[in-house]
Short mmCIF file of C-alpha atoms in Angstrom, two decimals:
data_model
loop_
_atom_site.label_atom_id
_atom_site.label_comp_id
_atom_site.label_asym_id
_atom_site.label_seq_id
_atom_site.Cartn_x
_atom_site.Cartn_y
_atom_site.Cartn_z
CA MET A 104 -21.45 130.82 108.11
CA ILE A 105 -23.83 130.13 105.18
CA PRO A 106 -27.08 131.38 105.20
CA ASP A 107 -29.73 128.45 106.07
CA ASP A 108 -31.91 128.31 102.90
CA ALA A 109 -32.08 125.80 100.04
CA ARG A 110 -29.73 127.48 97.89
CA SER A 111 -27.17 127.72 100.40
CA LYS A 112 -27.38 123.91 101.34
CA GLN A 113 -27.07 123.26 97.73
CA LEU A 114 -24.03 125.27 97.66
CA ALA A 115 -22.48 123.33 100.50
CA ALA A 116 -23.36 119.86 99.13
CA TRP A 117 -21.53 121.20 95.71
CA LEU A 118 -18.38 122.19 97.62
CA GLU A 119 -18.10 118.67 99.02
CA GLN A 120 -18.28 117.34 95.92
CA GLN A 121 -15.05 119.19 94.71
CA PRO A 122 -11.58 118.36 94.73
CA GLY A 123 -9.34 120.05 97.71
CA THR A 124 -10.44 120.94 101.21
CA PHE A 125 -12.60 124.19 101.61
CA THR A 126 -12.81 126.38 104.67
CA ASP A 127 -13.51 129.83 105.95
CA LEU A 128 -16.57 130.25 103.68
CA ALA A 129 -17.96 133.92 103.87
CA LEU A 130 -20.47 136.05 102.18
CA LEU A 131 -18.51 138.75 99.93
CA ARG A 132 -21.34 140.52 98.32
CA ALA A 133 -24.57 140.21 96.62
CA ASP A 134 -25.05 142.73 93.61
CA ALA A 135 -27.76 143.98 91.73
CA SER A 136 -28.68 140.69 90.03
CA PHE A 137 -29.19 137.46 91.59
CA ARG A 138 -25.96 136.75 92.00
CA ARG A 139 -23.98 136.11 95.28
CA TYR A 140 -20.38 135.90 95.91
CA PHE A 141 -18.19 134.46 98.65
CA ARG A 142 -15.03 134.21 99.79
CA LEU A 143 -13.58 130.92 101.01
CA ARG A 144 -10.29 129.12 101.12
CA ARG A 145 -9.29 125.91 98.90
CA ASP A 146 -6.41 124.03 100.36
CA GLY A 147 -5.26 127.26 101.90
CA GLU A 148 -5.64 129.46 99.16
CA SER A 149 -8.40 132.47 99.04
CA VAL A 150 -10.74 131.90 95.93
CA VAL A 151 -14.02 133.41 95.22
CA LEU A 152 -17.44 131.51 94.52
CA MET A 153 -19.98 133.00 92.21
CA ASP A 154 -23.37 131.68 93.28
CA ALA A 155 -25.59 132.36 90.26
CA PRO A 156 -28.99 130.47 90.66
CA PRO A 157 -29.51 128.75 87.06
CA GLU A 158 -33.12 129.73 86.82
CA ARG A 159 -32.21 133.47 87.45
CA GLU A 160 -28.73 133.77 86.03
CA ALA A 161 -26.58 132.04 83.60
CA THR A 162 -22.88 131.35 84.43
CA GLY A 163 -22.18 130.70 80.39
CA PRO A 164 -21.60 134.27 79.27
CA PHE A 165 -19.60 135.07 82.27
CA VAL A 166 -16.98 132.35 81.69
CA GLN A 167 -17.48 132.79 77.48
CA VAL A 168 -16.56 136.41 77.86
CA ALA A 169 -13.75 135.88 80.72
CA ARG A 170 -11.96 133.76 78.17
CA LEU A 171 -12.56 136.25 75.55
CA LEU A 172 -11.09 139.12 77.45
CA GLU A 173 -7.93 137.08 77.95
CA SER A 174 -7.47 136.69 74.51
CA LEU A 175 -7.58 140.36 74.06
CA ARG A 176 -5.11 140.69 76.87
CA LEU A 177 -7.05 141.93 79.55
CA ARG A 178 -7.26 140.94 83.17
CA PRO A 179 -10.91 139.13 84.16
CA PRO A 180 -10.41 136.87 87.03
CA ARG A 181 -9.34 133.25 86.28
CA VAL A 182 -11.98 130.68 85.99
CA LEU A 183 -10.94 127.85 88.26
CA VAL A 184 -14.17 125.73 88.10
CA HIS A 185 -17.38 126.29 86.28
CA ASP A 186 -20.59 124.09 86.70
CA PRO A 187 -23.26 125.76 84.53
CA THR A 188 -25.97 123.31 85.48
CA ALA A 189 -25.40 123.96 89.19
CA GLY A 190 -24.99 127.61 88.56
CA PHE A 191 -21.45 127.84 90.53
CA VAL A 192 -18.27 129.44 89.52
CA LEU A 193 -15.17 129.23 91.22
CA LEU A 194 -12.76 132.24 90.51
CA GLU A 195 -9.43 133.35 91.57
CA ASP A 196 -9.25 135.95 94.23
CA LEU A 197 -8.46 139.40 92.94
CA GLY A 198 -8.50 140.77 96.53
CA ASP A 199 -10.78 143.61 97.80
CA ARG A 200 -9.16 146.43 96.23
CA THR A 201 -11.61 148.01 93.80
CA PHE A 202 -11.21 151.34 92.19
CA THR A 203 -13.91 152.52 94.48
CA ARG A 204 -11.93 151.45 97.52
CA ALA A 205 -8.51 152.77 96.20
CA LEU A 206 -10.14 156.22 95.47
CA ALA A 207 -11.76 156.43 99.07
CA GLU A 208 -8.31 155.40 100.50
CA GLY A 209 -6.76 158.48 98.95
CA ALA A 210 -5.60 157.11 95.57
CA GLY A 211 -4.91 159.65 92.75
CA GLU A 212 -8.09 159.88 90.50
CA GLY A 213 -6.12 160.83 87.24
CA ALA A 214 -3.68 157.59 87.74
CA LEU A 215 -6.53 155.16 88.27
CA TYR A 216 -8.66 156.41 85.51
CA ASP A 217 -5.58 156.40 83.10
CA ARG A 218 -5.27 152.50 83.98
CA ALA A 219 -8.95 152.10 83.07
CA ILE A 220 -8.59 154.04 79.85
CA ASP A 221 -5.73 151.97 78.92
CA ALA A 222 -7.78 148.99 79.12
CA LEU A 223 -10.34 150.17 76.87
CA VAL A 224 -7.64 151.22 74.50
CA GLN A 225 -6.09 147.65 74.53
CA LEU A 226 -9.59 146.36 74.04
CA HIS A 227 -10.58 148.44 71.10
CA ARG A 228 -7.40 148.03 69.41
CA ALA A 229 -7.22 144.51 70.01
CA TRP A 230 -10.69 143.65 69.06
CA PRO A 231 -10.49 143.90 65.08
CA GLN A 232 -7.98 141.08 65.07
CA GLN A 233 -10.33 138.91 67.16
CA ALA A 234 -13.68 139.69 66.28
CA ALA A 235 -13.95 136.79 63.55
CA LYS A 236 -12.66 134.45 66.16
CA ALA A 237 -14.97 135.53 69.18
CA PRO A 238 -18.09 134.02 69.99
CA ALA A 239 -21.38 135.29 68.95
CA LEU A 240 -22.58 137.81 71.44
CA PRO A 241 -25.73 139.97 71.25
CA ALA A 242 -25.84 143.34 68.74
CA TYR A 243 -26.20 146.51 71.04
CA ASP A 244 -28.26 148.00 68.19
CA THR A 245 -31.27 150.35 68.32
CA PRO A 246 -33.96 147.95 69.31
CA ARG A 247 -31.80 146.90 72.26
CA LEU A 248 -31.01 150.64 73.40
CA LEU A 249 -34.75 151.32 72.84
CA ASP A 250 -35.67 148.49 75.15
CA GLU A 251 -33.23 150.03 77.73
CA ALA A 252 -34.95 153.54 77.40
CA ALA A 253 -38.20 152.05 77.98
CA LEU A 254 -36.93 151.47 81.45
CA PHE A 255 -37.23 154.95 82.12
CA ALA A 256 -41.05 155.15 80.78
CA ASP A 257 -42.03 152.03 82.75
CA TRP A 258 -40.45 152.54 86.15
CA TYR A 259 -39.22 156.11 86.49
CA TRP A 260 -41.87 158.08 85.10
CA PRO A 261 -44.75 156.01 87.22
CA GLU A 262 -42.51 156.54 90.43
CA HIS A 263 -42.29 160.43 89.88
CA ARG A 264 -45.80 161.04 88.29
CA GLY A 265 -47.79 158.56 90.30
CA THR A 266 -49.39 157.10 87.05
CA PRO A 267 -48.14 154.76 84.39
CA MET A 268 -47.16 156.94 81.17
CA GLU A 269 -49.90 157.25 78.61
CA PRO A 270 -49.45 155.10 75.44
CA THR A 271 -49.09 158.15 72.98
CA GLN A 272 -46.58 159.57 75.44
CA ARG A 273 -44.61 156.56 75.64
CA ALA A 274 -44.65 155.97 71.81
CA ALA A 275 -43.55 159.59 71.09
CA PHE A 276 -40.64 158.97 73.63
CA LEU A 277 -39.31 155.70 71.92
CA GLU A 278 -39.51 157.48 68.71
CA ALA A 279 -37.54 160.44 69.81
CA TRP A 280 -34.91 158.12 70.80
CA ARG A 281 -35.19 156.09 67.67
CA GLU A 282 -34.56 159.29 65.62
CA THR A 283 -31.57 160.32 67.74
CA LEU A 284 -29.99 156.81 67.67
CA GLU A 285 -30.39 156.48 63.84
CA GLY A 286 -28.87 160.00 63.46
CA LEU A 287 -25.79 159.06 64.69
CA PRO A 288 -22.57 158.30 62.27
CA ALA A 289 -21.14 154.94 61.75
CA LEU A 290 -18.41 153.65 63.78
CA ASP A 291 -16.69 150.65 63.61
CA ASP A 292 -18.21 148.10 66.54
CA THR A 293 -16.35 146.45 69.46
CA LEU A 294 -16.90 144.62 72.47
CA VAL A 295 -18.92 146.54 74.84
CA LEU A 296 -18.70 145.37 78.60
CA ARG A 297 -21.60 147.66 79.49
CA ASP A 298 -20.69 147.93 83.24
CA PHE A 299 -17.21 149.48 82.87
CA HIS A 300 -17.08 151.78 85.99
CA VAL A 301 -14.77 151.89 89.25
CA ASP A 302 -16.95 149.66 91.27
CA ASN A 303 -16.21 146.85 88.99
CA LEU A 304 -12.24 147.56 88.41
CA MET A 305 -9.85 146.21 90.48
CA LEU A 306 -6.03 146.63 91.50
CA PRO A 307 -4.81 142.87 91.87
CA PRO A 308 -2.20 142.57 94.49
CA GLY A 309 1.38 142.57 93.13
CA GLU A 310 0.30 144.04 89.59
CA ASP A 311 1.63 147.48 89.46
CA ARG A 312 -0.19 148.53 86.19
CA SER A 313 -3.07 146.06 86.09
CA CYS A 314 -6.50 147.11 85.72
CA ALA A 315 -8.68 143.70 86.41
CA VAL A 316 -12.28 143.74 84.97
CA LEU A 317 -15.35 142.30 86.94
CA ASP A 318 -19.02 141.93 86.01
CA PHE A 319 -18.78 141.65 82.10
CA GLN A 320 -21.26 138.60 81.52
CA ASP A 321 -23.79 140.94 79.92
CA ALA A 322 -21.28 141.76 76.99
CA VAL A 323 -22.32 142.89 73.54
CA ILE A 324 -21.12 144.01 70.30
CA GLY A 325 -21.84 147.94 69.91
CA SER A 326 -20.30 151.23 69.70
CA PRO A 327 -16.82 152.00 71.22
CA ALA A 328 -18.03 155.19 73.24
CA TYR A 329 -20.51 153.32 75.54
CA ASP A 330 -17.87 151.89 78.00
CA VAL A 331 -16.03 155.11 77.99
CA VAL A 332 -18.76 157.19 78.94
CA SER A 333 -19.90 154.44 81.40
CA LEU A 334 -16.45 155.26 83.22
CA LEU A 335 -16.38 158.97 82.79
CA GLU A 336 -20.01 159.65 83.54
CA ASP A 337 -20.32 157.49 86.58
CA ALA A 338 -23.85 156.74 88.03
CA ARG A 339 -22.59 156.24 91.49
CA ARG A 340 -19.84 159.12 91.89
CA GLU A 341 -18.83 162.17 90.58
CA VAL A 342 -15.60 162.59 88.41
CA SER A 343 -13.94 165.45 88.09
CA PRO A 344 -14.34 167.41 84.79
CA ALA A 345 -10.18 167.26 84.76
CA THR A 346 -10.44 163.83 84.89
CA VAL A 347 -12.99 163.40 82.27
CA GLU A 348 -11.15 165.66 79.79
CA ARG A 349 -8.02 163.87 80.49
CA GLY A 350 -9.48 160.59 80.03
CA LEU A 351 -11.07 161.47 76.46
CA ASP A 352 -7.66 162.93 75.56
CA ARG A 353 -5.87 159.52 76.56
CA TYR A 354 -8.32 157.36 74.84
CA PHE A 355 -8.22 159.31 71.29
CA ALA A 356 -4.21 159.52 71.79
CA GLY A 357 -4.28 155.65 71.96
CA THR A 358 -6.77 154.85 69.36
CA SER A 359 -7.48 156.00 65.61
CA ARG A 360 -10.99 157.10 66.44
CA ASP A 361 -12.77 159.89 64.65
CA ARG A 362 -12.98 162.37 67.28
CA VAL A 363 -16.17 163.97 66.12
CA ALA A 364 -18.11 161.04 65.39
CA PHE A 365 -17.12 159.21 68.48
CA THR A 366 -18.22 162.36 70.80
CA ARG A 367 -21.38 162.40 68.90
CA HIS A 368 -21.85 158.41 70.25
CA TYR A 369 -20.26 159.52 73.47
CA ARG A 370 -23.18 162.04 74.18
CA VAL A 371 -26.19 160.09 72.95
CA LEU A 372 -25.26 157.10 74.62
CA GLY A 373 -24.37 158.92 78.04
CA VAL A 374 -28.01 160.16 77.77
CA GLN A 375 -29.47 156.80 77.02
CA ARG A 376 -27.37 155.16 79.75
CA THR A 377 -28.60 157.73 82.42
CA ILE A 378 -32.16 157.36 81.23
CA LYS A 379 -31.83 153.54 81.69
CA ILE A 380 -30.15 153.74 85.14
CA LEU A 381 -32.81 155.95 86.51
CA GLY A 382 -35.27 153.29 85.32
CA ILE A 383 -32.99 150.47 86.84
CA PHE A 384 -32.41 152.25 90.33
CA VAL A 385 -35.99 152.94 90.72
CA ARG A 386 -36.76 149.31 89.99
CA LEU A 387 -34.36 148.01 92.37
CA ALA A 388 -35.88 150.40 94.89
CA ARG A 389 -39.48 149.43 94.58
CA ARG A 390 -39.61 146.00 92.95
CA ASP A 391 -36.26 144.61 94.87
CA ALA A 392 -36.39 146.55 98.15
CA LYS A 393 -33.01 147.98 97.49
CA PRO A 394 -33.69 151.76 98.31
CA ARG A 395 -29.94 152.73 98.61
CA TYR A 396 -29.83 153.23 94.72
CA LEU A 397 -32.32 156.16 95.25
CA GLU A 398 -29.50 158.17 96.77
CA HIS A 399 -27.96 158.63 93.19
CA LEU A 400 -30.89 160.01 91.53
CA PRO A 401 -29.76 163.46 92.19
CA ARG A 402 -26.44 163.02 90.09
CA LEU A 403 -28.36 161.05 87.43
CA HIS A 404 -30.55 164.28 87.00
CA ARG A 405 -27.62 166.35 86.80
CA LEU A 406 -26.39 164.04 84.13
CA LEU A 407 -29.44 164.17 82.15
CA ALA A 408 -29.91 167.88 82.10
CA GLU A 409 -26.49 168.35 81.20
CA GLY A 410 -26.61 165.73 78.20
CA LEU A 411 -29.81 166.93 76.76
CA THR A 412 -28.10 170.41 76.02
CA HIS A 413 -26.40 168.98 73.19
CA ALA A 414 -27.68 169.39 69.54
CA ASP A 415 -27.90 165.43 69.21
CA LEU A 416 -30.32 164.92 71.80
CA GLU A 417 -32.69 167.71 70.25
CA PRO A 418 -35.40 164.97 69.63
CA VAL A 419 -35.21 163.67 73.26
CA ALA A 420 -34.60 167.10 74.69
CA ALA A 421 -37.93 168.20 72.75
CA TRP A 422 -40.13 165.13 74.30
CA PHE A 423 -38.82 166.30 77.89
CA GLY A 424 -39.68 170.09 77.42
CA HIS A 425 -43.34 168.81 76.41
CA HIS A 426 -43.87 166.21 78.87
CA MET A 427 -41.13 166.43 81.60
CA PRO A 428 -39.99 169.85 81.86
CA GLU A 429 -38.08 169.46 85.25
CA ARG A 430 -35.87 166.96 84.11
CA LEU A 431 -34.35 169.76 81.98
CA GLN A 432 -33.36 171.38 85.16
CA GLU A 433 -30.62 169.81 87.56
CA ASP A 434 -31.87 168.99 91.11
#
């Protein structure tokens, strides 16, 4: 059953205008944004409907990046119908077997992460030949990374200190991050999917080696290390040290990256991502009434404490030592 609200009535009316017979509509999931996903049947075939209210979420970037990923020989869901004005996208149904579900069912962690790393290797090797033909996407540059780091100052700090961060503290925090990010060596940019982790990776039925990707509409152009650290330093699940080492070795074996330069990016962007997600999860809990995200904070605290031990993070570690020393320790 569709919930009885104005948006859902618009959805039902939209379906009536599409070719085919639609049945068995059921809510599949809602995510951390304003999008909802429904599973239904079109002429008996299972499909998925993305509902993205256009005043809240644009569908164009999702469709644009899906087609780009296909050109790079990756495996997004195929777009069947796209209505950007209404905010509906009808998609191929890739099934229910996310990597998260497969792991819960007992699938081997190493083999699954091999598939994910291989997808990133394919992406990063194919990108140089496709970059000139790709649509313009935002740069994942220092200003954007600083904006993300500011989520920690604006949401996490007030939650844990009970008061807004002082302007001088905030300025020093962002300056420490600017110094850290600008101190990184140059690496060739690539397409960055930004949410590359096991919740957004699928095992499509009947495809033995595929690693299908979801939730890529916020893709940008930036460091190749970002998606690798997103996968291996997962905010939502513990990844074994052996799998992390195996994943990095497999990535370097499949690419021509400079290991030293890449590892410096990996460490810095891993902490930047942890900082950002701490802010996002607190915001989801407090602003959007989704408290379940707070259960991941201890893991993020551990990742932060571990990450701040690396020399490339010294300016940020010094800020924490002065202003929030408890975050230099694991919970």
